Amino acid sequence: MNLFEKIISLEHEADAFGFRWETTDQIMEQITSECQEIDEHLHVGRDNARLQEEIGDLLHAVFSLCVFCKLDPQTTVEKTTDKFARRLAAVKQIATERGLNTLKGHSFDELMKIWHQAKERVK
């Protein structure tokens, strides 16, 4: 059983036992809560073990949302990975068109401008 199959199985087991989400709003509240906990760990004396645990909780909450919405978590991750790969290729193409071999040393704002251009190109 791979990781995604295990997540789906656990979600279904919890649901069958009666430990279930009722609405997507509940799951979104959990996702927001996990993001806040991650933010706290990033800004208050970083403990990587706790940070990893909180990021794991966030991932689990997001996968719970997938299962609740009847979306396959693995397919969801594969699709977003493919989308990122296409956008990254467009970012590299834009950089090349500007005569750049790398974006190292450029401001975050400049990176975001290029990212948004890349998003438009791969729509």
N, CA, C and O atoms as a DFTB+ gen file, in Angstrom:
492 C
 N C O
     1  1       0.855      -1.180       0.000
     2  2       0.000       0.000       0.000
     3  2       0.897       1.238       0.000
     4  3       1.744       1.404       0.877
     5  1       0.695       2.108      -1.004
     6  2       1.505       3.318      -1.033
     7  2       0.921       4.371      -0.088
     8  3      -0.137       4.174       0.509
     9  1       1.616       5.460       0.030
    10  2       1.225       6.521       0.966
    11  2      -0.174       7.050       0.676
    12  3      -0.974       7.230       1.594
    13  1      -0.469       7.296      -0.576
    14  2      -1.775       7.845      -0.925
    15  2      -2.883       6.847      -0.640
    16  3      -3.951       7.227      -0.161
    17  1      -2.646       5.589      -0.925
    18  2      -3.633       4.553      -0.616
    19  2      -3.864       4.468       0.890
    20  3      -4.988       4.249       1.342
    21  1      -2.798       4.641       1.658
    22  2      -2.914       4.611       3.122
    23  2      -3.748       5.781       3.625
    24  3      -4.581       5.616       4.517
    25  1      -3.527       6.959       3.057
    26  2      -4.305       8.139       3.453
    27  2      -5.783       7.907       3.160
    28  3      -6.636       8.153       4.013
    29  1      -6.084       7.434       1.954
    30  2      -7.477       7.184       1.566
    31  2      -8.102       6.143       2.492
    32  3      -9.234       6.303       2.947
    33  1      -7.353       5.080       2.762
    34  2      -7.851       4.015       3.625
    35  2      -8.154       4.537       5.032
    36  3      -9.199       4.220       5.600
    37  1      -7.249       5.330       5.588
    38  2      -7.458       5.884       6.928
    39  2      -8.645       6.838       6.959
    40  3      -9.419       6.837       7.916
    41  1      -8.790       7.649       5.922
    42  2      -9.928       8.568       5.861
    43  2     -11.238       7.786       5.812
    44  3     -12.199       8.138       6.495
    45  1     -11.276       6.727       5.006
    46  2     -12.489       5.912       4.918
    47  2     -12.750       5.159       6.229
    48  3     -13.897       5.005       6.649
    49  1     -11.678       4.698       6.862
    50  2     -11.828       4.006       8.155
    51  2     -12.397       4.960       9.202
    52  3     -13.300       4.594       9.954
    53  1     -11.872       6.172       9.251
    54  2     -12.373       7.158      10.214
    55  2     -13.841       7.470       9.932
    56  3     -14.653       7.556      10.853
    57  1     -14.171       7.637       8.654
    58  2     -15.548       7.938       8.260
    59  2     -16.493       6.801       8.650
    60  3     -17.578       7.039       9.181
    61  1     -16.073       5.568       8.381
    62  2     -16.902       4.397       8.704
    63  2     -17.134       4.277      10.214
    64  3     -18.167       3.774      10.657
    65  1     -16.155       4.748      10.994
    66  2     -16.268       4.698      12.448
    67  2     -17.120       5.852      12.990
    68  3     -17.485       5.873      14.165
    69  1     -17.428       6.803      12.111
    70  2     -18.230       7.951      12.530
    71  2     -17.418       9.183      12.848
    72  3     -17.972      10.215      13.224
    73  1     -16.101       9.087      12.701
    74  2     -15.211      10.219      12.932
    75  2     -14.992      10.874      11.579
    76  3     -14.071      10.533      10.837
    77  1     -15.887      11.845      11.278
    78  2     -15.898      12.358       9.911
    79  2     -16.104      13.867       9.880
    80  3     -16.637      14.484      10.802
    81  1     -15.654      14.414       8.774
    82  2     -15.933      15.810       8.468
    83  2     -17.371      15.884       7.979
    84  3     -17.871      14.951       7.350
    85  1     -18.039      17.009       8.275
    86  2     -19.398      17.224       7.787
    87  2     -19.425      18.168       6.587
    88  3     -20.264      18.033       5.696
    89  1     -18.495      19.124       6.576
    90  2     -18.485      20.129       5.509
    91  2     -17.052      20.456       5.089
    92  3     -16.094      20.207       5.821
    93  1     -16.941      21.014       3.904
    94  2     -15.618      21.474       3.457
    95  2     -15.154      22.662       4.298
    96  3     -13.952      22.866       4.471
    97  1     -16.099      23.447       4.823
    98  2     -15.720      24.579       5.683
    99  2     -14.949      24.097       6.907
   100  3     -13.991      24.744       7.329
   101  1     -15.355      22.973       7.478
   102  2     -14.639      22.420       8.636
   103  2     -13.201      22.063       8.262
   104  3     -12.263      22.321       9.017
   105  1     -13.052      21.473       7.102
   106  2     -11.697      21.080       6.672
   107  2     -10.867      22.329       6.391
   108  3      -9.689      22.381       6.743
   109  1     -11.466      23.326       5.766
   110  2     -10.741      24.565       5.488
   111  2     -10.327      25.265       6.785
   112  3      -9.244      25.848       6.852
   113  1     -11.171      25.213       7.805
   114  2     -10.801      25.769       9.111
   115  2      -9.587      25.030       9.675
   116  3      -8.689      25.645      10.249
   117  1      -9.568      23.711       9.508
   118  2      -8.434      22.914       9.985
   119  2      -7.167      23.280       9.206
   120  3      -6.092      23.406       9.792
   121  1      -7.293      23.446       7.907
   122  2      -6.148      23.833       7.074
   123  2      -5.616      25.189       7.514
   124  3      -4.405      25.372       7.637
   125  1      -6.513      26.139       7.751
   126  2      -6.109      27.469       8.217
   127  2      -5.406      27.376       9.563
   128  3      -4.391      28.035       9.788
   129  1      -5.946      26.559      10.450
   130  2      -5.346      26.375      11.771
   131  2      -3.933      25.788      11.654
   132  3      -3.009      26.220      12.344
   133  1      -3.786      24.811      10.782
   134  2      -2.458      24.195      10.602
   135  2      -1.475      25.203      10.017
   136  3      -0.304      25.214      10.396
   137  1      -1.935      26.049       9.100
   138  2      -1.060      27.088       8.538
   139  2      -0.602      28.054       9.631
   140  3       0.555      28.472       9.648
   141  1      -1.506      28.404      10.535
   142  2      -1.150      29.302      11.641
   143  2      -0.126      28.645      12.559
   144  3       0.806      29.302      13.020
   145  1      -0.293      27.365      12.823
   146  2       0.666      26.658      13.678
   147  2       2.032      26.590      13.008
   148  3       3.054      26.743      13.675
   149  1       2.061      26.366      11.713
   150  2       3.336      26.353      10.977
   151  2       3.989      27.718      11.078
   152  3       5.186      27.825      11.344
   153  1       3.194      28.765      10.862
   154  2       3.722      30.128      10.931
   155  2       4.348      30.403      12.294
   156  3       5.410      31.020      12.378
   157  1       3.697      29.948      13.357
   158  2       4.252      30.133      14.705
   159  2       5.600      29.434      14.836
   160  3       6.541      29.992      15.400
   161  1       5.691      28.221      14.318
   162  2       6.946      27.470      14.423
   163  2       8.054      28.087      13.569
   164  3       9.234      27.955      13.893
   165  1       7.683      28.751      12.494
   166  2       8.679      29.402      11.646
   167  2       9.245      30.659      12.293
   168  3      10.375      31.055      12.005
   169  1       8.461      31.289      13.168
   170  2       8.868      32.567      13.727
   171  2       9.253      32.525      15.196
   172  3       9.698      33.533      15.746
   173  1       9.091      31.389      15.831
   174  2       9.434      31.289      17.252
   175  2      10.386      30.117      17.425
   176  3       9.968      28.961      17.357
   177  1      11.658      30.406      17.646
   178  2      12.645      29.362      17.901
   179  2      12.397      28.076      17.134
   180  3      11.714      27.176      17.623
   181  1      12.934      27.992      15.971
   182  2      12.645      26.878      15.077
   183  2      13.062      25.536      15.657
   184  3      14.225      25.305      15.988
   185  1      12.079      24.669      15.766
   186  2      12.277      23.278      16.172
   187  2      11.853      22.447      14.963
   188  3      10.661      22.267      14.715
   189  1      12.829      21.945      14.216
   190  2      12.522      21.276      12.954
   191  2      11.624      20.058      13.112
   192  3      10.815      19.772      12.229
   193  1      11.750      19.346      14.206
   194  2      10.895      18.170      14.409
   195  2       9.431      18.601      14.544
   196  3       8.545      17.992      13.946
   197  1       9.182      19.638      15.320
   198  2       7.807      20.147      15.487
   199  2       7.298      20.772      14.198
   200  3       6.133      20.605      13.836
   201  1       8.181      21.498      13.501
   202  2       7.802      22.105      12.234
   203  2       7.392      21.029      11.233
   204  3       6.386      21.165      10.538
   205  1       8.172      19.972      11.171
   206  2       7.854      18.871      10.260
   207  2       6.510      18.241      10.623
   208  3       5.717      17.905       9.743
   209  1       6.264      18.086      11.908
   210  2       4.990      17.525      12.363
   211  2       3.821      18.403      11.925
   212  3       2.802      17.899      11.455
   213  1       3.973      19.715      12.081
   214  2       2.893      20.637      11.709
   215  2       2.691      20.663      10.190
   216  3       1.554      20.725       9.724
   217  1       3.767      20.617       9.422
   218  2       3.637      20.559       7.965
   219  2       2.942      19.258       7.574
   220  3       2.114      19.244       6.663
   221  1       3.273      18.179       8.251
   222  2       2.596      16.901       8.015
   223  2       1.115      16.990       8.314
   224  3       0.295      16.440       7.579
   225  1       0.762      17.688       9.402
   226  2      -0.652      17.873       9.742
   227  2      -1.370      18.659       8.644
   228  3      -2.510      18.352       8.294
   229  1      -0.695      19.673       8.106
   230  2      -1.276      20.455       7.020
   231  2      -1.502      19.580       5.787
   232  3      -2.571      19.616       5.179
   233  1      -0.490      18.798       5.426
   234  2      -0.632      17.911       4.275
   235  2      -1.787      16.937       4.474
   236  3      -2.568      16.691       3.556
   237  1      -1.886      16.388       5.682
   238  2      -2.975      15.451       5.946
   239  2      -4.331      16.133       5.807
   240  3      -5.263      15.557       5.245
   241  1      -4.443      17.349       6.315
   242  2      -5.710      18.080       6.204
   243  2      -6.059      18.346       4.728
   244  3      -7.220      18.251       4.330
   245  1      -5.057      18.673       3.942
   246  2      -5.301      18.908       2.518
   247  2      -5.715      17.609       1.833
   248  3      -6.620      17.609       0.998
   249  1      -5.066      16.513       2.177
   250  2      -5.458      15.225       1.598
   251  2      -6.851      14.817       2.067
   252  3      -7.596      14.183       1.319
   253  1      -7.208      15.174       3.297
   254  2      -8.574      14.919       3.781
   255  2      -9.584      15.664       2.918
   256  3     -10.650      15.134       2.605
   257  1      -9.249      16.886       2.537
   258  2     -10.119      17.660       1.666
   259  2     -10.281      16.969       0.315
   260  3     -11.382      16.912      -0.232
   261  1      -9.180      16.446      -0.217
   262  2      -9.251      15.700      -1.486
   263  2     -10.220      14.529      -1.365
   264  3     -11.113      14.359      -2.195
   265  1     -10.034      13.737      -0.335
   266  2     -10.865      12.541      -0.160
   267  2     -12.320      12.943       0.048
   268  3     -13.219      12.344      -0.541
   269  1     -12.555      13.950       0.877
   270  2     -13.914      14.414       1.143
   271  2     -14.595      14.857      -0.156
   272  3     -15.785      14.610      -0.354
   273  1     -13.831      15.515      -1.039
   274  2     -14.363      16.005      -2.312
   275  2     -14.329      14.937      -3.406
   276  3     -14.616      15.208      -4.572
   277  1     -13.972      13.718      -3.000
   278  2     -13.915      12.575      -3.923
   279  2     -12.896      12.793      -5.043
   280  3     -13.126      12.435      -6.198
   281  1     -11.768      13.388      -4.666
   282  2     -10.639      13.576      -5.569
   283  2      -9.516      12.662      -5.108
   284  3      -9.247      12.561      -3.911
   285  1      -8.870      12.009      -6.032
   286  2      -7.755      11.143      -5.684
   287  2      -6.540      12.004      -5.313
   288  3      -6.083      12.798      -6.135
   289  1      -6.006      11.862      -4.088
   290  2      -4.865      12.684      -3.677
   291  2      -3.646      12.520      -4.581
   292  3      -2.962      13.500      -4.874
   293  1      -3.366      11.305      -5.022
   294  2      -2.196      11.086      -5.873
   295  2      -2.358      11.795      -7.208
   296  3      -1.431      12.455      -7.678
   297  1      -3.511      11.665      -7.814
   298  2      -3.765      12.349      -9.080
   299  2      -3.687      13.857      -8.895
   300  3      -3.171      14.566      -9.759
   301  1      -4.194      14.344      -7.777
   302  2      -4.153      15.772      -7.487
   303  2      -2.708      16.258      -7.405
   304  3      -2.369      17.291      -7.983
   305  1      -1.865      15.531      -6.700
   306  2      -0.452      15.913      -6.580
   307  2       0.256      15.793      -7.929
   308  3       1.069      16.648      -8.280
   309  1      -0.046      14.745      -8.681
   310  2       0.565      14.583     -10.007
   311  2       0.196      15.742     -10.922
   312  3       1.054      16.264     -11.633
   313  1      -1.070      16.150     -10.913
   314  2      -1.503      17.250     -11.773
   315  2      -0.812      18.558     -11.394
   316  3      -0.388      19.313     -12.269
   317  1      -0.700      18.825     -10.105
   318  2      -0.071      20.084      -9.705
   319  2       1.434      20.057      -9.965
   320  3       2.033      21.091     -10.262
   321  1       2.039      18.892      -9.856
   322  2       3.468      18.769     -10.163
   323  2       3.706      19.018     -11.650
   324  3       4.645      19.720     -12.027
   325  1       2.857      18.445     -12.484
   326  2       2.964      18.677     -13.927
   327  2       2.760      20.152     -14.262
   328  3       3.467      20.708     -15.102
   329  1       1.790      20.781     -13.602
   330  2       1.526      22.200     -13.833
   331  2       2.727      23.042     -13.429
   332  3       3.109      23.969     -14.143
   333  1       3.324      22.720     -12.280
   334  2       4.507      23.467     -11.839
   335  2       5.654      23.276     -12.823
   336  3       6.372      24.227     -13.128
   337  1       5.831      22.059     -13.321
   338  2       6.909      21.792     -14.286
   339  2       6.718      22.648     -15.548
   340  3       7.683      23.213     -16.064
   341  1       5.480      22.746     -16.044
   342  2       5.214      23.573     -17.227
   343  2       5.500      25.047     -16.936
   344  3       6.082      25.748     -17.765
   345  1       5.096      25.503     -15.780
   346  2       5.326      26.906     -15.426
   347  2       6.811      27.199     -15.219
   348  3       7.304      28.255     -15.614
   349  1       7.515      26.258     -14.599
   350  2       8.956      26.451     -14.408
   351  2       9.670      26.509     -15.755
   352  3      10.588      27.308     -15.938
   353  1       9.256      25.673     -16.687
   354  2       9.845      25.718     -18.035
   355  2       9.597      27.092     -18.665
   356  3      10.478      27.641     -19.325
   357  1       8.404      27.641     -18.461
   358  2       8.096      28.965     -18.993
   359  2       8.934      30.036     -18.301
   360  3       9.388      30.979     -18.949
   361  1       9.142      29.903     -17.000
   362  2      10.002      30.844     -16.259
   363  2      11.411      30.823     -16.855
   364  3      12.010      31.873     -17.086
   365  1      11.925      29.636     -17.097
   366  2      13.268      29.514     -17.674
   367  2      13.323      30.120     -19.071
   368  3      14.314      30.750     -19.440
   369  1      12.261      29.928     -19.845
   370  2      12.209      30.493     -21.195
   371  2      12.191      32.016     -21.142
   372  3      12.894      32.672     -21.911
   373  1      11.403      32.576     -20.250
   374  2      11.353      34.029     -20.090
   375  2      12.720      34.567     -19.686
   376  3      13.174      35.581     -20.216
   377  1      13.370      33.893     -18.753
   378  2      14.701      34.314     -18.324
   379  2      15.672      34.289     -19.506
   380  3      16.443      35.228     -19.703
   381  1      15.630      33.220     -20.282
   382  2      16.510      33.104     -21.455
   383  2      16.239      34.233     -22.438
   384  3      17.172      34.817     -22.988
   385  1      14.963      34.545     -22.661
   386  2      14.596      35.645     -23.559
   387  2      15.148      36.978     -23.070
   388  3      15.400      37.885     -23.863
   389  1      15.330      37.088     -21.773
   390  2      15.886      38.313     -21.194
   391  2      17.405      38.267     -21.100
   392  3      18.037      39.174     -20.558
   393  1      17.980      37.192     -21.640
   394  2      19.437      37.054     -21.621
   395  2      19.989      36.611     -20.278
   396  3      21.161      36.840     -19.980
   397  1      19.154      35.977     -19.466
   398  2      19.570      35.550     -18.138
   399  2      19.790      34.041     -18.110
   400  3      18.985      33.281     -18.648
   401  1      20.877      33.613     -17.482
   402  2      21.158      32.189     -17.300
   403  2      20.585      31.666     -15.995
   404  3      20.415      30.460     -15.818
   405  1      20.291      32.575     -15.089
   406  2      19.769      32.229     -13.773
   407  2      18.972      33.406     -13.233
   408  3      19.108      34.532     -13.711
   409  1      18.154      33.139     -12.251
   410  2      17.419      34.213     -11.590
   411  2      17.997      34.502     -10.202
   412  3      17.448      35.305      -9.447
   413  1      19.096      33.848      -9.880
   414  2      19.748      34.116      -8.592
   415  2      20.123      35.584      -8.516
   416  3      20.624      36.172      -9.475
   417  1      19.865      36.162      -7.344
   418  2      20.212      37.552      -7.125
   419  2      19.112      38.537      -7.496
   420  3      19.227      39.729      -7.210
   421  1      18.062      38.058      -8.120
   422  2      16.941      38.938      -8.460
   423  2      15.986      39.036      -7.267
   424  3      15.880      38.108      -6.465
   425  1      15.302      40.162      -7.166
   426  2      14.388      40.374      -6.044
   427  2      13.192      39.434      -6.144
   428  3      12.853      38.934      -7.217
   429  1      12.575      39.213      -5.011
   430  2      11.385      38.374      -4.982
   431  2      10.287      38.983      -5.851
   432  3       9.562      38.255      -6.529
   433  1      10.158      40.300      -5.838
   434  2       9.152      40.950      -6.679
   435  2       9.398      40.656      -8.156
   436  3       8.451      40.393      -8.897
   437  1      10.638      40.697      -8.587
   438  2      10.968      40.392      -9.977
   439  2      10.656      38.929     -10.298
   440  3      10.150      38.618     -11.376
   441  1      10.958      38.043      -9.363
   442  2      10.640      36.626      -9.561
   443  2       9.131      36.435      -9.728
   444  3       8.688      35.665     -10.580
   445  1       8.352      37.136      -8.915
   446  2       6.898      37.006      -8.998
   447  2       6.363      37.572     -10.318
   448  3       5.412      37.029     -10.879
   449  1       6.957      38.644     -10.812
   450  2       6.540      39.187     -12.112
   451  2       6.763      38.141     -13.206
   452  3       5.899      37.921     -14.054
   453  1       7.910      37.515     -13.174
   454  2       8.218      36.479     -14.169
   455  2       7.278      35.290     -13.984
   456  3       6.794      34.723     -14.963
   457  1       7.022      34.915     -12.743
   458  2       6.115      33.795     -12.462
   459  2       4.726      34.063     -13.043
   460  3       4.124      33.180     -13.654
   461  1       4.229      35.265     -12.852
   462  2       2.897      35.600     -13.365
   463  2       2.887      35.608     -14.903
   464  3       1.896      35.220     -15.521
   465  1       3.973      36.044     -15.502
   466  2       4.086      35.966     -16.965
   467  2       4.073      34.503     -17.412
   468  3       3.427      34.154     -18.400
   469  1       4.775      33.671     -16.694
   470  2       4.822      32.231     -17.023
   471  2       3.437      31.618     -16.903
   472  3       3.036      30.825     -17.754
   473  1       2.703      31.975     -15.859
   474  2       1.345      31.462     -15.687
   475  2       0.471      31.835     -16.877
   476  3      -0.315      31.018     -17.357
   477  1       0.610      33.066     -17.351
   478  2      -0.179      33.501     -18.503
   479  2       0.195      32.701     -19.764
   480  3      -0.674      32.359     -20.565
   481  1       1.450      32.417     -19.925
   482  2       1.907      31.693     -21.119
   483  2       1.403      30.263     -21.176
   484  3       1.137      29.748     -22.262
   485  1       1.266      29.616     -20.037
   486  2       0.909      28.192     -20.048
   487  2      -0.575      27.946     -19.798
   488  3      -0.989      26.807     -19.585
   489  1      -1.368      28.997     -19.822
   490  2      -2.818      28.814     -19.629
   491  2      -3.398      27.951     -20.717
   492  3      -4.600      27.687     -20.721
